[in-house]
Coordinates of C-alpha atoms in Angstrom, one line a residue:
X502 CA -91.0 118.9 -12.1
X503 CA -88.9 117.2 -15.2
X504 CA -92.2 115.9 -16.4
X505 CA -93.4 119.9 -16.4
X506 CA -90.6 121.0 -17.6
X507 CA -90.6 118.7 -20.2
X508 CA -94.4 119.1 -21.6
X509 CA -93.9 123.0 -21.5
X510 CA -90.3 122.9 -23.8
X511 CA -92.9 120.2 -26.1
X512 CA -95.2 123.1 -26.4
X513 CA -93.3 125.7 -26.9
X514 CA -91.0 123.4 -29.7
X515 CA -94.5 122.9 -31.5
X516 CA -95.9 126.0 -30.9
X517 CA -95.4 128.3 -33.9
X518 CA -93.7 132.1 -33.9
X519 CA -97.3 133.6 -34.1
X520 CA -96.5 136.5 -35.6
X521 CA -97.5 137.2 -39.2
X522 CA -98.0 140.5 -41.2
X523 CA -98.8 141.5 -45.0
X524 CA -95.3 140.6 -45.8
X525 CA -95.9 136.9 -45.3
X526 CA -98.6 137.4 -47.2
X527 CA -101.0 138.2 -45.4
X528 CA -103.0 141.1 -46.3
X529 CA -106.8 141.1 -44.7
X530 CA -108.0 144.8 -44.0
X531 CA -110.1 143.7 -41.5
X532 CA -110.5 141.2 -38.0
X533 CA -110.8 138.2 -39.4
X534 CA -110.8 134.9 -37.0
X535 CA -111.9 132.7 -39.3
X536 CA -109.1 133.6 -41.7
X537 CA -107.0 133.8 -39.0
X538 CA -107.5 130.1 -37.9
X539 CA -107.1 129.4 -41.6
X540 CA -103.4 130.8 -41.5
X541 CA -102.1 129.9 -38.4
X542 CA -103.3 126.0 -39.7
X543 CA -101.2 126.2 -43.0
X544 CA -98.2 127.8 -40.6
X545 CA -98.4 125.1 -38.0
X546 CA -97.8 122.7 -40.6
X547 CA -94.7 124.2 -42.4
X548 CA -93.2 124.7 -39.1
X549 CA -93.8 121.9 -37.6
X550 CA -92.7 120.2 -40.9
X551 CA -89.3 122.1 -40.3
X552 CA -89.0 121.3 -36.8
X553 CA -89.3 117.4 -37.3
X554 CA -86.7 117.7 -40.4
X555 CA -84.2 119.0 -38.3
X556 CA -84.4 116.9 -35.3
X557 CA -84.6 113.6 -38.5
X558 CA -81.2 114.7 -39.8
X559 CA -79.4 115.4 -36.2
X560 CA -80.9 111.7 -35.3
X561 CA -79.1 110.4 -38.4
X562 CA -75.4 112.0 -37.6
X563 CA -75.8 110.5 -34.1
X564 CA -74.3 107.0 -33.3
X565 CA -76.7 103.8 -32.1
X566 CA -75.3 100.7 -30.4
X567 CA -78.3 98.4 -31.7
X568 CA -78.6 95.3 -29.7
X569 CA -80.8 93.6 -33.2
X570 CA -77.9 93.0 -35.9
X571 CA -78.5 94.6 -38.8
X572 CA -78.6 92.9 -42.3
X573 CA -77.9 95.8 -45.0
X574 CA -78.2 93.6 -47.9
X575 CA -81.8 92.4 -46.7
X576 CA -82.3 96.0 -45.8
X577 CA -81.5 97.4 -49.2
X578 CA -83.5 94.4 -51.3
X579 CA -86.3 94.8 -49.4
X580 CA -87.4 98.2 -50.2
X581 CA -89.3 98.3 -47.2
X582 CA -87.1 100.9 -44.8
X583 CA -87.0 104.6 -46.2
X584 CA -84.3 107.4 -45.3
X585 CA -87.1 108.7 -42.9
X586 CA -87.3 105.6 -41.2
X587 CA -83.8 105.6 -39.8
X588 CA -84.4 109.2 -38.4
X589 CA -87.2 110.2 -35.6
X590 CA -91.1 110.2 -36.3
X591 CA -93.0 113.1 -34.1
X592 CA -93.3 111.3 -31.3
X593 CA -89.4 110.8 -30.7
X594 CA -88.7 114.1 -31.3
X595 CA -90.8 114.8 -28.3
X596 CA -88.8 112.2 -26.4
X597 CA -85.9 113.7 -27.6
X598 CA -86.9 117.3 -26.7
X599 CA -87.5 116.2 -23.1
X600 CA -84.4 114.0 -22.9
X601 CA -82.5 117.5 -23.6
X602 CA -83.9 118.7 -20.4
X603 CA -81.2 117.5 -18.7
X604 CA -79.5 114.2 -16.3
X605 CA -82.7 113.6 -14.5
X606 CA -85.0 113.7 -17.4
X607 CA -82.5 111.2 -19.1
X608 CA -83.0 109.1 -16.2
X609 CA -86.5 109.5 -15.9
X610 CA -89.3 106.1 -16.6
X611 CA -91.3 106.8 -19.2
X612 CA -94.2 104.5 -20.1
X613 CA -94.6 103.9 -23.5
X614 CA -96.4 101.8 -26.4
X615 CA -94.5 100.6 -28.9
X616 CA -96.5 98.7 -32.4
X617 CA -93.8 96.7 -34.6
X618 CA -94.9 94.8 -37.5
X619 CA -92.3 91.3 -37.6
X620 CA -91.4 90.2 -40.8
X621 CA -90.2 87.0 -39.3
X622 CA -93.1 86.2 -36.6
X623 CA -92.2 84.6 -33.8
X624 CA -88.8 85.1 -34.3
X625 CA -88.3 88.8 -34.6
X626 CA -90.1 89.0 -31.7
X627 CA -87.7 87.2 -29.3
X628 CA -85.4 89.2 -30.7
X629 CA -87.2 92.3 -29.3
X630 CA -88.1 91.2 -26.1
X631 CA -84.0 90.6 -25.7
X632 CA -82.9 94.0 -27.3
X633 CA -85.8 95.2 -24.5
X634 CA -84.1 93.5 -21.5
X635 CA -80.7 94.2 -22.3
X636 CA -81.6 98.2 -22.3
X637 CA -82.9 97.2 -18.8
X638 CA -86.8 97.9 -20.2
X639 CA -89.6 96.4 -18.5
X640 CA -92.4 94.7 -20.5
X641 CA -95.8 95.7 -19.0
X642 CA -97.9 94.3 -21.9
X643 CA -97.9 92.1 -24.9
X644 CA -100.1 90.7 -27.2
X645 CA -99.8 89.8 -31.0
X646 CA -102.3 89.4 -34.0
X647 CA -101.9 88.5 -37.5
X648 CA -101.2 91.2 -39.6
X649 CA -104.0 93.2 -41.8
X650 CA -101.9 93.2 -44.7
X651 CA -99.8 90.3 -44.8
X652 CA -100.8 87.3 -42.8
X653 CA -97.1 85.9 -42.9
X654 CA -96.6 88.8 -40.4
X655 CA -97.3 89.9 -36.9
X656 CA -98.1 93.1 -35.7
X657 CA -97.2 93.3 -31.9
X658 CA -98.3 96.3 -29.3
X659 CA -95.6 96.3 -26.8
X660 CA -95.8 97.9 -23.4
X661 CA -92.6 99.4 -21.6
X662 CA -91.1 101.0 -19.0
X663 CA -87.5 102.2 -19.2
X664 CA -85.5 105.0 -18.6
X665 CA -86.3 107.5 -21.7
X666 CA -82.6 107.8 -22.7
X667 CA -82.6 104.1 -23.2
X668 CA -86.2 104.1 -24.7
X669 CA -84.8 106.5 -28.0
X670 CA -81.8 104.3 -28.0
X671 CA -84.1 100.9 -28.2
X672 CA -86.2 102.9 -30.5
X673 CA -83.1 104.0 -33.1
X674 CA -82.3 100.5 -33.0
X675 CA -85.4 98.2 -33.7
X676 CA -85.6 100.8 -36.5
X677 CA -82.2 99.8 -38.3
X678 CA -83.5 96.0 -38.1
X679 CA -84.4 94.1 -41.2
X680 CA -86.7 91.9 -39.3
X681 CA -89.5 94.5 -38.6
X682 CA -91.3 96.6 -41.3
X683 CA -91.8 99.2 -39.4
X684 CA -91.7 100.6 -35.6
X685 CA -93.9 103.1 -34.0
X686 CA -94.0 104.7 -30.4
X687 CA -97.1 105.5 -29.3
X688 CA -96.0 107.9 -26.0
X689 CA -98.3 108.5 -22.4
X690 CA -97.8 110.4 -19.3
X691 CA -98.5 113.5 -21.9
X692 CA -95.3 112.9 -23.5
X693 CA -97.3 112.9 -27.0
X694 CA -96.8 115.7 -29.4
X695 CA -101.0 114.3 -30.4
X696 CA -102.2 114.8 -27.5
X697 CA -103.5 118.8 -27.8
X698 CA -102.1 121.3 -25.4
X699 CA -104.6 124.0 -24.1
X700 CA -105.0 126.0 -21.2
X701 CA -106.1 124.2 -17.7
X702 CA -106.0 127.8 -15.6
X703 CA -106.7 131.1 -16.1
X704 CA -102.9 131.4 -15.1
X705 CA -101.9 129.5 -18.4
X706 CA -103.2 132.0 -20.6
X707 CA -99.9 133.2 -19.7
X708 CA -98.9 131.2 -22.9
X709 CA -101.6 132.4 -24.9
X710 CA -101.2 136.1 -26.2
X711 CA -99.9 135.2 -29.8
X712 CA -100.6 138.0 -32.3
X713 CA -101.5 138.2 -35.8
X714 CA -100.2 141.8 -37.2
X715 CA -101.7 142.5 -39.8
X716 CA -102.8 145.9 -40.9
X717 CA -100.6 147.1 -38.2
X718 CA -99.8 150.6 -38.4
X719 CA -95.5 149.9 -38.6
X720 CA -96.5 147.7 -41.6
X721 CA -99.2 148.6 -43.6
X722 CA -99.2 152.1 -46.0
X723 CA -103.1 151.9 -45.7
X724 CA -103.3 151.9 -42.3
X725 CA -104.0 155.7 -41.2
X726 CA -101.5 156.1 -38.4
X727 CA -98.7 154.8 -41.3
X728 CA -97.7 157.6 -41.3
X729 CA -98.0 158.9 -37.9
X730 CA -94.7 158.8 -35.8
X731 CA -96.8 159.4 -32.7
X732 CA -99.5 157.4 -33.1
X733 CA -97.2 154.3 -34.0
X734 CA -95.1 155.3 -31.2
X735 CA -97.8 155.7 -28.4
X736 CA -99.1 151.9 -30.2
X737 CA -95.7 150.5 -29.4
X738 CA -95.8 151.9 -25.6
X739 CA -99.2 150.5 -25.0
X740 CA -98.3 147.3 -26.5
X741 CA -95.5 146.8 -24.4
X742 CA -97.4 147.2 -21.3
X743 CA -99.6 144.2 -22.4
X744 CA -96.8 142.2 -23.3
X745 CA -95.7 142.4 -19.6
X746 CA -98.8 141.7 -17.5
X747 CA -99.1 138.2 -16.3
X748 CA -102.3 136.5 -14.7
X749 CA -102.4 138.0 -10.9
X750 CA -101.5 141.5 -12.1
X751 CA -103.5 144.5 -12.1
X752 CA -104.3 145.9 -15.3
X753 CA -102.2 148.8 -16.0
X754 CA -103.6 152.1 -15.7
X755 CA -103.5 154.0 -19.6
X756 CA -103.5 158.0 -19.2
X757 CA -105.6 158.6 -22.3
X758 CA -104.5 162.0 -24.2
X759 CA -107.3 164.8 -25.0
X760 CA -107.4 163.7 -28.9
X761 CA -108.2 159.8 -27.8
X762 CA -110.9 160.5 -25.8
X763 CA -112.2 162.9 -28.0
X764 CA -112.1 160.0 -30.3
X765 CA -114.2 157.8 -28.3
X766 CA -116.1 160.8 -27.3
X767 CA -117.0 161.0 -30.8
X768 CA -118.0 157.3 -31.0
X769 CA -119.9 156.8 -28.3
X770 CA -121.8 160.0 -28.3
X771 CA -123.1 157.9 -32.1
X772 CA -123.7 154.8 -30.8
X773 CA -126.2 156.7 -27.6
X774 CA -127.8 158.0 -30.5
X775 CA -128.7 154.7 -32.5
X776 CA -129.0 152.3 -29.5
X777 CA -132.7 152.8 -28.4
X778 CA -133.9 152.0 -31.7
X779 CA -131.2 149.0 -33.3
X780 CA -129.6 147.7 -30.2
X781 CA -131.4 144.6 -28.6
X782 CA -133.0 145.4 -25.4
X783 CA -129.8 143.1 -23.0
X784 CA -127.2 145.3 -24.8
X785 CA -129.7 148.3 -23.8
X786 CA -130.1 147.2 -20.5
X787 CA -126.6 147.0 -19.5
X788 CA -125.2 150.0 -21.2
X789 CA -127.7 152.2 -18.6
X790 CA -126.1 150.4 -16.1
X791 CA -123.2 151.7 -17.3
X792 CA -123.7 155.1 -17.4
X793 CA -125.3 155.1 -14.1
X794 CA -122.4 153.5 -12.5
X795 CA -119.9 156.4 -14.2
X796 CA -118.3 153.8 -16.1
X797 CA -119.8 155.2 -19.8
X798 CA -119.9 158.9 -20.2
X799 CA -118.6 160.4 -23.2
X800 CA -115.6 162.8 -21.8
X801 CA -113.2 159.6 -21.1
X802 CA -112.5 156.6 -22.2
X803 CA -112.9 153.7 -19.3
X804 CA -110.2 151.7 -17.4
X805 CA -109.9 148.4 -18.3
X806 CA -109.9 147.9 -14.7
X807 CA -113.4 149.0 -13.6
X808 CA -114.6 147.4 -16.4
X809 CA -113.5 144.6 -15.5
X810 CA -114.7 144.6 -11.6
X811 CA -118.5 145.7 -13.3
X812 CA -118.3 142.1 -15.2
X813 CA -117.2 140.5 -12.4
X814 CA -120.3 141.5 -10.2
X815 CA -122.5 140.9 -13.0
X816 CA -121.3 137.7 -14.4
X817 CA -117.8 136.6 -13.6
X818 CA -116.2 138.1 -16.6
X819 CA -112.9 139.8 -16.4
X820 CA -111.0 141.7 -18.6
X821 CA -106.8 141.0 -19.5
X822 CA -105.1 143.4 -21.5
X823 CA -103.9 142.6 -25.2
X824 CA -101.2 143.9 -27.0
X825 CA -103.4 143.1 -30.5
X826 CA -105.6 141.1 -32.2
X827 CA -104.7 137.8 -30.8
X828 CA -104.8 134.4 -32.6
X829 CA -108.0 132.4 -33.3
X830 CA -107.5 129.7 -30.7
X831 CA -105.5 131.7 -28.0
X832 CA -108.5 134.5 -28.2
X833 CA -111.6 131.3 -27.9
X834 CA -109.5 129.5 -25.3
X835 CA -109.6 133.0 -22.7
X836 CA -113.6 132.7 -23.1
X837 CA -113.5 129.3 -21.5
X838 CA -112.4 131.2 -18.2
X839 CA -114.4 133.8 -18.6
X840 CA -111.6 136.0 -19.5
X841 CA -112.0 138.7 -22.5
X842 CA -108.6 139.6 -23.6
X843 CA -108.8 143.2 -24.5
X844 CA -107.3 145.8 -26.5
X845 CA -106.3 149.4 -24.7
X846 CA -105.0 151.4 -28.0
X847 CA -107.4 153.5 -29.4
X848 CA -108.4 153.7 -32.8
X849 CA -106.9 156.6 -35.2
X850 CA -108.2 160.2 -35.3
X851 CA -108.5 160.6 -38.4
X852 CA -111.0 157.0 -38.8
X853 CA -113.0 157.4 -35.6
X854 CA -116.0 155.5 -36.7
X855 CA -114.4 152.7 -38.0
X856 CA -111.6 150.2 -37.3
X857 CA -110.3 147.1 -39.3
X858 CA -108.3 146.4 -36.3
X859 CA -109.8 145.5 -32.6
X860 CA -109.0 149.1 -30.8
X861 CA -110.5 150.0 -27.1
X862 CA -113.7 151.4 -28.5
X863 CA -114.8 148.4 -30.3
X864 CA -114.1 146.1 -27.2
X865 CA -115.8 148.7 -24.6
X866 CA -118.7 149.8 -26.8
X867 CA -119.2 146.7 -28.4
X868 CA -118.9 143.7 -26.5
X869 CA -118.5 144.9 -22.6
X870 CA -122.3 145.6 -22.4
X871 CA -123.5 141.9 -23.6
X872 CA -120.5 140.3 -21.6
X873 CA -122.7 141.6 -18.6
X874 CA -125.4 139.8 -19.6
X875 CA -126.1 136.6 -17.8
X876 CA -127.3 135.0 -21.0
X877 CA -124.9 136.3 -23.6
X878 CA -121.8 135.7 -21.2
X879 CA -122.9 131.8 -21.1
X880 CA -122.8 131.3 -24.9
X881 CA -119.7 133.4 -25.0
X882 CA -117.9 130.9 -22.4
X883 CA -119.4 127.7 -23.9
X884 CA -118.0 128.9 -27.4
X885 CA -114.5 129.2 -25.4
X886 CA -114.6 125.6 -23.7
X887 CA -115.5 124.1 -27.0
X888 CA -112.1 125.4 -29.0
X889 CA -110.4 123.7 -26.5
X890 CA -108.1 120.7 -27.7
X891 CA -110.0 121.2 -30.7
X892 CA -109.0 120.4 -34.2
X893 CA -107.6 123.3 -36.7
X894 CA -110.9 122.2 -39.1
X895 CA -113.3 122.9 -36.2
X896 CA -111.3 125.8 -35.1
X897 CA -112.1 127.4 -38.1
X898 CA -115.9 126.4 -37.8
X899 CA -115.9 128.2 -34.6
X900 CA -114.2 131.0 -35.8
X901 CA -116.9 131.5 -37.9
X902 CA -119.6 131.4 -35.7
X903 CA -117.9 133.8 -33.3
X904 CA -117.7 136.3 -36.5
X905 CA -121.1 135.5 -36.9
X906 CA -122.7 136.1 -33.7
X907 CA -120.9 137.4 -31.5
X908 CA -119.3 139.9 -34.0
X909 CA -122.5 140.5 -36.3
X910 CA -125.2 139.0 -34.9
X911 CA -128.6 140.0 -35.1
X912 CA -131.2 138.5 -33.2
X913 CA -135.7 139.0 -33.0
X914 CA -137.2 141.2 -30.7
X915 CA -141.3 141.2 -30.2
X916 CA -140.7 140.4 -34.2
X917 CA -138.3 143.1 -35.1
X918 CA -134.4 142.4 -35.7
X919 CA -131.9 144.0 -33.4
X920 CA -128.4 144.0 -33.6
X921 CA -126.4 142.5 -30.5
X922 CA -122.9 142.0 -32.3
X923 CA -120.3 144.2 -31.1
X924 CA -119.0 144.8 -34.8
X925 CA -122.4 146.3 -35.5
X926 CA -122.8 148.3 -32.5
X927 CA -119.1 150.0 -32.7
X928 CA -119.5 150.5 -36.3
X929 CA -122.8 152.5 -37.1
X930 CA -122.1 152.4 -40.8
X931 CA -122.3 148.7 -41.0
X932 CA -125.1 148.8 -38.0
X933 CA -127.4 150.9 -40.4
X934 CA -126.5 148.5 -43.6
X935 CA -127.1 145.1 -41.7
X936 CA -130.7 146.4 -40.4
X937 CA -131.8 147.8 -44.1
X938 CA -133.3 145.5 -46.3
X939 CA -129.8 145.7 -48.2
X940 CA -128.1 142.3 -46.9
X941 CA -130.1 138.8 -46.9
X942 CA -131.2 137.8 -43.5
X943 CA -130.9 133.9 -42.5
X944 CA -132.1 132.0 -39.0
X945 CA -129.4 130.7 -37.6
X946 CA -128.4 127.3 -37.5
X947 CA -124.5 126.5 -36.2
X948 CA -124.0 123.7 -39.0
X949 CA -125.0 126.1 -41.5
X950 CA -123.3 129.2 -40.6
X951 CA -120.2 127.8 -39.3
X952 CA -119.2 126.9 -43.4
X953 CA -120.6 130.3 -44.4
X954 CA -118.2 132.5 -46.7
X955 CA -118.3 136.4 -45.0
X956 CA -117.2 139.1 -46.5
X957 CA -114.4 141.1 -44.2
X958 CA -113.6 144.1 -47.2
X959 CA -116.7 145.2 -47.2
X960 CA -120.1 145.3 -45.2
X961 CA -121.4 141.6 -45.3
X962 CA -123.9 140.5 -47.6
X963 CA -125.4 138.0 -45.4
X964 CA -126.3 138.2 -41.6
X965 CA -127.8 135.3 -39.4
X966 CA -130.7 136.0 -37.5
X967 CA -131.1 134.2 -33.5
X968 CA -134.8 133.8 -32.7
X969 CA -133.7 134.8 -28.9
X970 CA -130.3 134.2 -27.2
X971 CA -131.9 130.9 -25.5
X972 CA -132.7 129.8 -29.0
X973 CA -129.2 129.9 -29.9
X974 CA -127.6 128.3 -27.4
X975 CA -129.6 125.4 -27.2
X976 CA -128.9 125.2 -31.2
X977 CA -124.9 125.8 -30.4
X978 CA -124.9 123.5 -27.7
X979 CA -125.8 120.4 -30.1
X980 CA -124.1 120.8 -32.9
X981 CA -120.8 121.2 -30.4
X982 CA -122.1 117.5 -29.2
X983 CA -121.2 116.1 -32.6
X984 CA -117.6 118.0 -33.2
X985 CA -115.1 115.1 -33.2
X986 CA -113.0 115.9 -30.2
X987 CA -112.5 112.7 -28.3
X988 CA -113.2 114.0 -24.5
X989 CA -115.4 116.4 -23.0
X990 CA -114.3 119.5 -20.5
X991 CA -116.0 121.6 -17.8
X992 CA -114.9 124.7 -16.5
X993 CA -114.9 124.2 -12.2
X994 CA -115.9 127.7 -10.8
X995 CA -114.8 126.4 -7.5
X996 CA -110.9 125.9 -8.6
X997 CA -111.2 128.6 -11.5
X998 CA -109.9 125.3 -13.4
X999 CA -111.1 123.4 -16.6
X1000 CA -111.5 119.7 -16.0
X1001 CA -111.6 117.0 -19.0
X1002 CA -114.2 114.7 -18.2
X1003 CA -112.5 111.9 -18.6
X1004 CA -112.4 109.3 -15.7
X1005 CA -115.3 107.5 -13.3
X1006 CA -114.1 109.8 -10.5
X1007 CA -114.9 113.3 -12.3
X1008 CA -118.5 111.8 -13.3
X1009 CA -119.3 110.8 -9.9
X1010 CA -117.8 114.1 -8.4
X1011 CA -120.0 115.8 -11.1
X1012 CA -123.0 114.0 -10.4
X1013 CA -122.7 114.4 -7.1
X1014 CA -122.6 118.4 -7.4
X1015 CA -125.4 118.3 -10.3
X1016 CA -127.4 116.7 -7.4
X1017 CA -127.0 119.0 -4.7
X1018 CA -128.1 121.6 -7.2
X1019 CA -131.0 120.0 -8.3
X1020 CA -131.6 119.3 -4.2
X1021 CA -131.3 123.0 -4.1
X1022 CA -133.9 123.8 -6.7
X1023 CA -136.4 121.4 -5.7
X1024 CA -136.7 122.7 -1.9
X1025 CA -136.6 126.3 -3.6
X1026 CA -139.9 125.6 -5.9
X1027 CA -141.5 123.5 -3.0
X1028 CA -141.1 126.7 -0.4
X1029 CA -142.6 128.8 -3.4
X1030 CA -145.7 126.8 -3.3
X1031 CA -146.3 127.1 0.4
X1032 CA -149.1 129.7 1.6
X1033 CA -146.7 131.7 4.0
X1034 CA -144.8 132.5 0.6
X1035 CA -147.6 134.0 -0.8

């Protein structure tokens, strides 16, 4: 439990206050994920930056008992040993940070790597090994080599177990000593600050309802309820009630007013209009479905909650309630479960066919239908489990396919170009642009599109064209193959769990399910053929 304990406080010390608006300079009009990602990177960075000062300079007023005596002259003549060297690297403020959990995490083995570069060969070295045993560390694994850069040194990895209170205090002092160059801890047993935190369960996304506000209505003079007391105050109430669901809960009930669902009324009674002629034939499909079931009709606006019981029948989508637009990785990283977090505010009166800002109406009208969708909800969840542990860079990347598909995408029917993006099919202005011979029209290709400047002032300029939602997942799903994350996942329907791929026993559990399907679909097509099934 120390170790849980432990890897939740490293997540939340490295997670950053995710919270921005136009007064940290921030001023996008529109939903942006791409831009988004490309914040939230330069924000991780200055925080994190802060963090690591501050646990550097209380490592320096603190007191070490260094077995290694240190030389000061040698020290100073050398040159070699900067200020930041006799403070804490990133990896011992994580060992510090779970140390502070209390006695037993003090007390706790931790495993760890440590690689030392020995001025003195040899020497230095049995000099380590001793400062090891007298903090009562065990020495799993050794091995030296000549070093890259200086061959009258050694570099040495170093295996230990100890106690972590005794590992930060062997650390603090074989960095005071004049015989090594330098000393770096390489942690395990998830005690690295490198090794990426993301969800596992659908119950961790807990964790991951981060907002970005900008162009909130408290905030921004051009938003259209800025000046509307009730409308910022009815935001606030429905906000709060999103705050406080966790995984497990129902979703809340909202009692929509007269004037919101006359808003949507407004909205959806358009989009009935222009959907048999610009909408592509799966988002057509489902939306009767819709209607038929009672969900759609244009006198109310729709519960989160049925909604989300429809998805669930039709492809194991559900539906958790968002207090706003959410961060760039927490938003991908719901997809992996199949989870869509959703808005339940609704848009102002005064601007009811168009929203900078995700409302209700955009996520029920424009991406609920295609999230039924058997083939749409698969490219939406492998989008989801490839953000995953990924880097900021490739966030960004996917950010920008998301905007590009899932938000504008436009895709060939029997030769003619539908929309299926739910940014186009909640918003007929831009709908009507993207389908005139206005904008420039691209196929798309992931490698391509994911580097592609957009426009989020103004209707885009450029729109990327799917020959056929199979089309463009086979095309996501290689370029994904080449991103640079160093493991693969899966997401277990069985256990409602992701699962990295990273051990002999999870490929031979996987093959051994991948065969029983395959079983499956071979007796299936060799029934077919029989005469009786005729």
């Amino acid at each position: 439990m120390a170790a849980v304990a432990a890897a939740q406080k490293n997540r939340e010390m490295f997670a950053i206050k995710k919270s921005y608006s136009i007064e940290n300079g921030y001023p996008a009009r529109r939903r942006s994920l791409v831009d988004d990602a490309r914040f939230e990177t330069l924000v991780v960075k200055q925080t994190k930056q802060t963090v690591l000062d501050e646990a550097r300079l209380r490592a320096n007023d603190s007191s070490v008992d260094p077995e290694i005596e240190i030389d000061e002259t040698s020290t100073q003549k050398s040159g070699e040993i900067s200020e930041q060297d006799t403070g804490l690297t990133e990896e011992e403020v994580v060992l510090s940070n779970a140390i502070a959990e209390g006695p037993e995490a003090e007390k706790a083995l931790q495993r760890a790597a440590l690689i030392l570069r020995l001025r003195e060969g040899m020497n230095s070295l049995s000099r380590v090994l001793k400062s090891i045993e007298k903090y009562q560390g065990l020495v799993c694994h050794l091995e030296t080599r000549p070093s890259q850069n200086d061959n009258n040194q050694l570099d040495a990895l170093i295996k230990v177990e100890m106690t972590r209170i005794t590992l930060l205090q062997l650390i603090k002092s074989l960095r005071q000593s004049s015989s090594l160059e330098h000393v770096t801890l390489i942690g395990e047993d998830n005690i690295s600050a490198k090794n990426p935190w993301f969800p596992r369960h659908a119950s961790d996304l807990d964790n991951c309802n981060h907002l970005m506000t900008k162009y909130e209505p408290d905030l921004d003079m051009n938003h259209p309820g800025f000046a509307d007391k009730e409308y910022r105050a009815r935001r606030k109430e429905i906000a709060e009630i999103a705050f406080a669901y966790k995984y497990g809960d129902a979703i809340p009930f909202i009692e929509y007013t007269e004037t919101e669902n006359k808003t949507w009324g407004a909205v959806f009674n358009t989009v009935l209009d222009l959907m048999p002629k610009h909408a592509c034939a799966e988002y057509c499909r489902v939306f009767k479905l819709l209607q038929e079931e009672g969900i759609f009709t244009a006198d109310h606006i729709p519960q989160l909650e049925e909604m989300s019981n429809f998805l669930k029948r039709h492809t194991g989508f559900s539906l958790r309630p968002a207090a706003g637009l959410l961060t760039a990785r927490d938003f991908l990283a719901s997809l992996a479960f199949r989870i869509f977090q959703s808005t339940q505010y609704v848009r102002h009166k005064n601007t009811p066919y168009h929203t900078p800002e995700p409302d209700c109406i955009h996520e029920l009208l424009g991406h609920m239908p295609l999230l039924a969708d058997p083939s749409f909800a698969q490219f939406s969840q492998e989008i989801g489990l490839a953000s995953l542990g990924a880097s900021d860079s490739e966030i960004e990347k996917l950010s920008t396919v998301y905007w590009f598909t899932v938000e504008f995408g436009l895709c060939k029917e029997s030769g003619v170009v539908k929309a299926y993006g739910a940014g186009l099919l909640s918003a007929y202005g831009e709908l009507l642009h993207a389908l005139s011979d206005k904008p420039e029209l691209r196929p798309f290709e992931p490698a391509v599109t994911a580097i592609q400047p957009y426009q989020d002032q103004e209707y885009q300029p450029i729109y990327y064209v799917a020959e056929s939602f199979d089309d463009m997942k086979d095309k996501f799903r290689r370029w994904v193959s080449a991103m640079s994350r160093p493991f693969e996942v899966r997401f277990n329907p069985h256990t409602g769990r992701v699962e990295v791929l990273d051990s002999v026993e999870k490929l031979e559990s996987l093959v051994h399910q991948l065969n029983t399907e395959v079983l499956h679909l071979s007796n299936a097509i060799n029934k077919m053929k029989l005469p009786s099934y005729q």
